[in-house]
XYZ file of C-alpha atoms in Angstrom:
284
model
C 113.959 81.686 174.652
C 111.346 80.265 176.994
C 110.462 83.268 179.088
C 108.140 82.645 182.098
C 105.320 84.767 180.674
C 105.605 83.000 177.321
C 105.492 79.605 179.022
C 102.367 80.673 180.919
C 100.714 81.836 177.713
C 101.565 78.628 175.862
C 100.289 76.581 178.810
C 96.998 78.469 178.607
C 96.767 77.734 174.875
C 97.584 74.092 175.482
C 94.836 73.871 178.087
C 92.118 74.876 175.597
C 93.662 73.738 172.277
C 96.246 71.030 173.023
C 96.553 70.107 169.348
C 97.892 73.591 168.574
C 100.829 73.407 171.023
C 103.186 70.560 170.156
C 106.258 71.554 172.167
C 106.919 70.175 175.632
C 106.204 72.515 178.523
C 107.275 72.175 182.169
C 104.682 70.653 184.462
C 104.795 73.484 186.976
C 104.249 76.929 185.482
C 103.545 79.999 187.561
C 99.946 81.171 187.133
C 99.842 84.518 185.349
C 96.193 84.437 184.288
C 93.056 84.083 186.367
C 90.781 81.137 185.704
C 88.474 82.446 182.982
C 85.937 79.701 183.648
C 85.360 80.743 187.274
C 82.275 82.960 186.732
C 80.666 80.470 184.351
C 81.207 77.478 186.612
C 79.721 79.422 189.528
C 76.754 80.496 187.383
C 76.070 76.920 186.231
C 76.295 75.684 189.819
C 73.896 78.403 190.923
C 71.310 77.398 188.300
C 71.572 73.736 189.279
C 71.194 74.529 192.966
C 68.228 76.808 192.370
C 66.443 74.230 190.210
C 67.066 71.516 192.781
C 65.987 73.811 195.617
C 68.863 72.760 197.854
C 70.497 76.114 198.547
C 70.103 79.839 197.824
C 71.160 81.328 194.534
C 74.873 81.932 194.111
C 76.911 83.390 191.303
C 80.376 84.551 190.447
C 82.414 87.343 191.891
C 82.850 90.521 189.856
C 84.438 89.409 186.571
C 86.972 87.265 188.404
C 87.317 84.628 191.078
C 84.305 82.888 192.515
C 85.603 83.108 196.079
C 84.259 85.916 198.265
C 86.581 88.405 199.854
C 87.148 88.059 203.564
C 85.110 90.493 205.632
C 85.915 92.026 208.941
C 82.316 92.909 209.721
C 78.816 91.599 209.344
C 76.794 93.775 207.033
C 73.283 94.807 208.039
C 70.864 97.630 207.490
C 72.268 99.713 210.339
C 75.818 99.469 209.027
C 74.904 100.122 205.404
C 73.413 103.563 205.911
C 75.431 105.490 208.502
C 73.784 108.014 210.772
C 74.114 111.703 209.967
C 76.990 113.140 211.940
C 79.393 116.021 211.587
C 83.107 115.684 211.114
C 84.101 115.344 214.763
C 87.785 115.826 214.009
C 87.223 119.421 212.966
C 84.223 120.170 215.165
C 86.076 121.549 218.213
C 88.534 123.453 216.033
C 85.670 125.104 214.134
C 83.984 126.048 217.376
C 87.118 127.766 218.599
C 87.494 129.665 215.343
C 83.854 130.680 215.197
C 83.370 131.526 218.872
C 82.936 135.200 218.058
C 81.574 134.740 214.557
C 77.960 134.727 213.382
C 78.816 132.327 210.541
C 79.348 129.276 212.715
C 78.498 126.115 210.802
C 75.178 124.447 211.558
C 75.620 120.796 212.568
C 73.569 118.156 210.758
C 72.593 116.535 214.062
C 70.549 119.647 214.841
C 68.696 119.593 211.525
C 65.152 118.381 212.202
C 62.700 120.471 210.169
C 62.466 122.097 206.769
C 62.303 125.649 208.240
C 65.614 124.900 209.972
C 67.073 123.968 206.614
C 65.889 127.230 205.047
C 67.210 129.349 207.908
C 70.625 127.678 208.053
C 71.215 126.569 204.491
C 74.172 128.946 204.140
C 75.801 127.523 207.303
C 75.060 123.815 206.834
C 77.808 121.266 206.178
C 77.382 117.781 204.798
C 78.009 114.918 207.247
C 81.345 113.172 207.450
C 79.725 109.983 206.038
C 77.938 110.856 202.791
C 75.908 107.645 202.813
C 73.689 109.106 205.517
C 72.086 111.532 203.046
C 70.194 108.639 201.406
C 67.794 108.344 204.350
C 67.562 112.053 205.181
C 65.092 114.009 202.997
C 66.362 117.338 204.348
C 69.918 116.554 203.285
C 68.644 115.393 199.891
C 66.932 118.788 199.529
C 70.220 120.431 200.425
C 72.050 118.225 197.949
C 69.688 119.431 195.220
C 70.401 123.060 196.097
C 74.184 122.834 196.427
C 75.625 121.749 193.088
C 79.066 120.826 194.363
C 80.925 118.182 192.346
C 82.873 116.992 195.401
C 79.587 116.033 197.094
C 78.596 113.764 194.243
C 82.096 112.313 194.048
C 82.049 111.389 197.741
C 78.679 109.694 197.323
C 79.833 108.023 194.099
C 82.868 106.385 195.707
C 80.982 105.264 198.797
C 77.971 103.880 196.926
C 80.077 102.193 194.256
C 82.088 100.377 196.901
C 78.978 99.261 198.788
C 77.217 97.985 195.668
C 80.248 96.041 194.486
C 81.095 94.467 197.838
C 77.549 93.526 198.823
C 76.059 92.409 195.492
C 74.536 89.036 196.329
C 75.064 87.416 192.929
C 78.664 88.617 192.624
C 79.663 87.094 195.968
C 79.250 83.349 196.274
C 76.942 82.162 199.072
C 76.321 85.663 200.384
C 74.053 85.546 203.468
C 73.043 89.184 203.123
C 70.477 89.095 200.315
C 67.661 90.708 202.316
C 69.950 93.507 203.508
C 71.092 94.118 199.934
C 67.471 94.286 198.768
C 66.775 96.875 201.461
C 69.820 98.868 200.380
C 68.698 98.856 196.734
C 65.266 100.079 197.825
C 66.847 102.938 199.810
C 68.979 103.975 196.834
C 65.949 103.855 194.524
C 63.891 106.066 196.866
C 66.722 108.600 196.928
C 66.840 108.601 193.114
C 63.087 109.191 192.952
C 63.442 112.047 195.429
C 66.257 113.687 193.452
C 64.594 112.828 190.120
C 67.919 111.615 188.741
C 69.958 108.441 188.806
C 73.299 107.993 190.541
C 76.317 107.424 188.316
C 77.534 104.706 190.700
C 74.305 102.769 190.101
C 74.687 103.090 186.339
C 78.245 101.764 186.491
C 77.182 98.957 188.827
C 74.365 97.853 186.506
C 76.544 97.895 183.414
C 79.114 95.693 185.174
C 76.741 93.201 186.768
C 73.851 92.778 184.316
C 75.882 90.301 182.179
C 76.261 88.154 185.339
C 72.697 88.613 186.589
C 70.282 85.665 186.332
C 67.129 87.816 186.316
C 65.947 86.289 189.578
C 68.029 87.611 192.477
C 66.863 91.053 193.738
C 64.796 91.412 190.564
C 62.543 94.244 191.740
C 65.426 96.361 193.069
C 67.586 95.911 189.981
C 64.803 96.777 187.539
C 63.957 99.855 189.613
C 67.550 101.050 189.286
C 67.402 100.381 185.544
C 64.540 102.887 185.254
C 66.853 105.707 186.412
C 69.835 105.124 184.097
C 70.706 108.529 182.579
C 70.352 109.096 178.865
C 73.574 108.355 176.981
C 74.699 107.150 173.555
C 72.646 104.403 171.944
C 75.694 102.187 171.407
C 76.495 102.202 175.142
C 72.900 101.554 176.167
C 72.533 98.741 173.650
C 75.785 97.047 174.658
C 75.557 97.377 178.427
C 71.793 97.436 179.037
C 69.654 96.078 176.213
C 71.834 93.133 175.178
C 72.127 91.569 178.692
C 68.409 92.132 179.320
C 67.517 90.666 175.919
C 69.315 87.398 176.708
C 67.268 87.080 179.893
C 64.087 88.345 178.239
C 63.870 85.610 175.614
C 64.571 82.794 178.071
C 62.475 83.877 181.066
C 58.872 83.759 182.196
C 56.057 86.045 181.103
C 56.208 87.774 184.494
C 59.862 88.673 183.951
C 59.124 89.935 180.442
C 56.376 92.199 181.790
C 58.662 93.440 184.564
C 61.379 94.372 182.068
C 58.902 96.161 179.803
C 57.515 98.090 182.779
C 61.021 99.113 183.822
C 61.920 100.273 180.310
C 58.643 102.213 180.103
C 59.545 104.034 183.337
C 63.047 104.624 181.965
C 61.565 106.289 178.878
C 59.238 108.413 181.029
C 62.153 109.573 183.172
C 64.161 110.483 180.071
C 61.228 112.468 178.669
C 60.641 114.287 181.955
C 64.319 115.221 182.253
C 64.382 116.370 178.632
C 61.272 118.526 179.121
C 62.820 120.159 182.187
C 66.032 120.841 180.276
C 64.118 122.350 177.351
C 62.110 124.569 179.728
C 65.293 125.804 181.397
C 66.900 126.631 178.038
C 63.735 128.371 176.859
C 63.442 130.468 180.041
C 67.115 131.483 179.851
């Protein structure tokens, strides 16, 4: 019989290939599938607007609707990177427990110098908001020393959410392009400091490069590309090289040079990481 999901599927077929569906379908059918043309229509509109110079670049939302999500706050540089602060919920409780103990935790607000980090590294706790480590070299040093998977997971979830929500070409008519550029620059500096890329950035690039026009936030995106970790060739070809190749062959000489420079830095980073790994294996 004519089940609702079957009617919706047949209506979708009839929309694209009406000659293939000859049976009569009701005029009002509940929508079970998102509009697949949404991202492409938004991308075409963005190109037209950019060429005409009438409005800033816009593009589609993450693999779905072209309408931005409602926001309860205005996003700016101060809100993107939170200040380093301890977990205030447990602060007083810890003080009571450690009143007579020499192992009282050292609060991140007190951390100002590298000697302080060395003296208190066994008593230091990461801040309640992991995003604050991106702008704190001392906490990045500490992050390098403490190989705790939960630390990277906290940063992964926070950074992945920020990148997805604030990506200026995945949210139509986003007014926060400059703030997003600043955020990308902060993330890139942290990657250079740690000498490794963040997994959240890799996932973000693989999702958004097929939607990227090669123009918006170009410098920041290509910098992040240079820190993608080494993985299987099939993944890199599918998610990195193929989207860049489509832009490469249709863009200016400046863009081509920028892509080649980014890929050269990517190769250098891979070689440096491989040399370090070989040295560690040899020394062990």
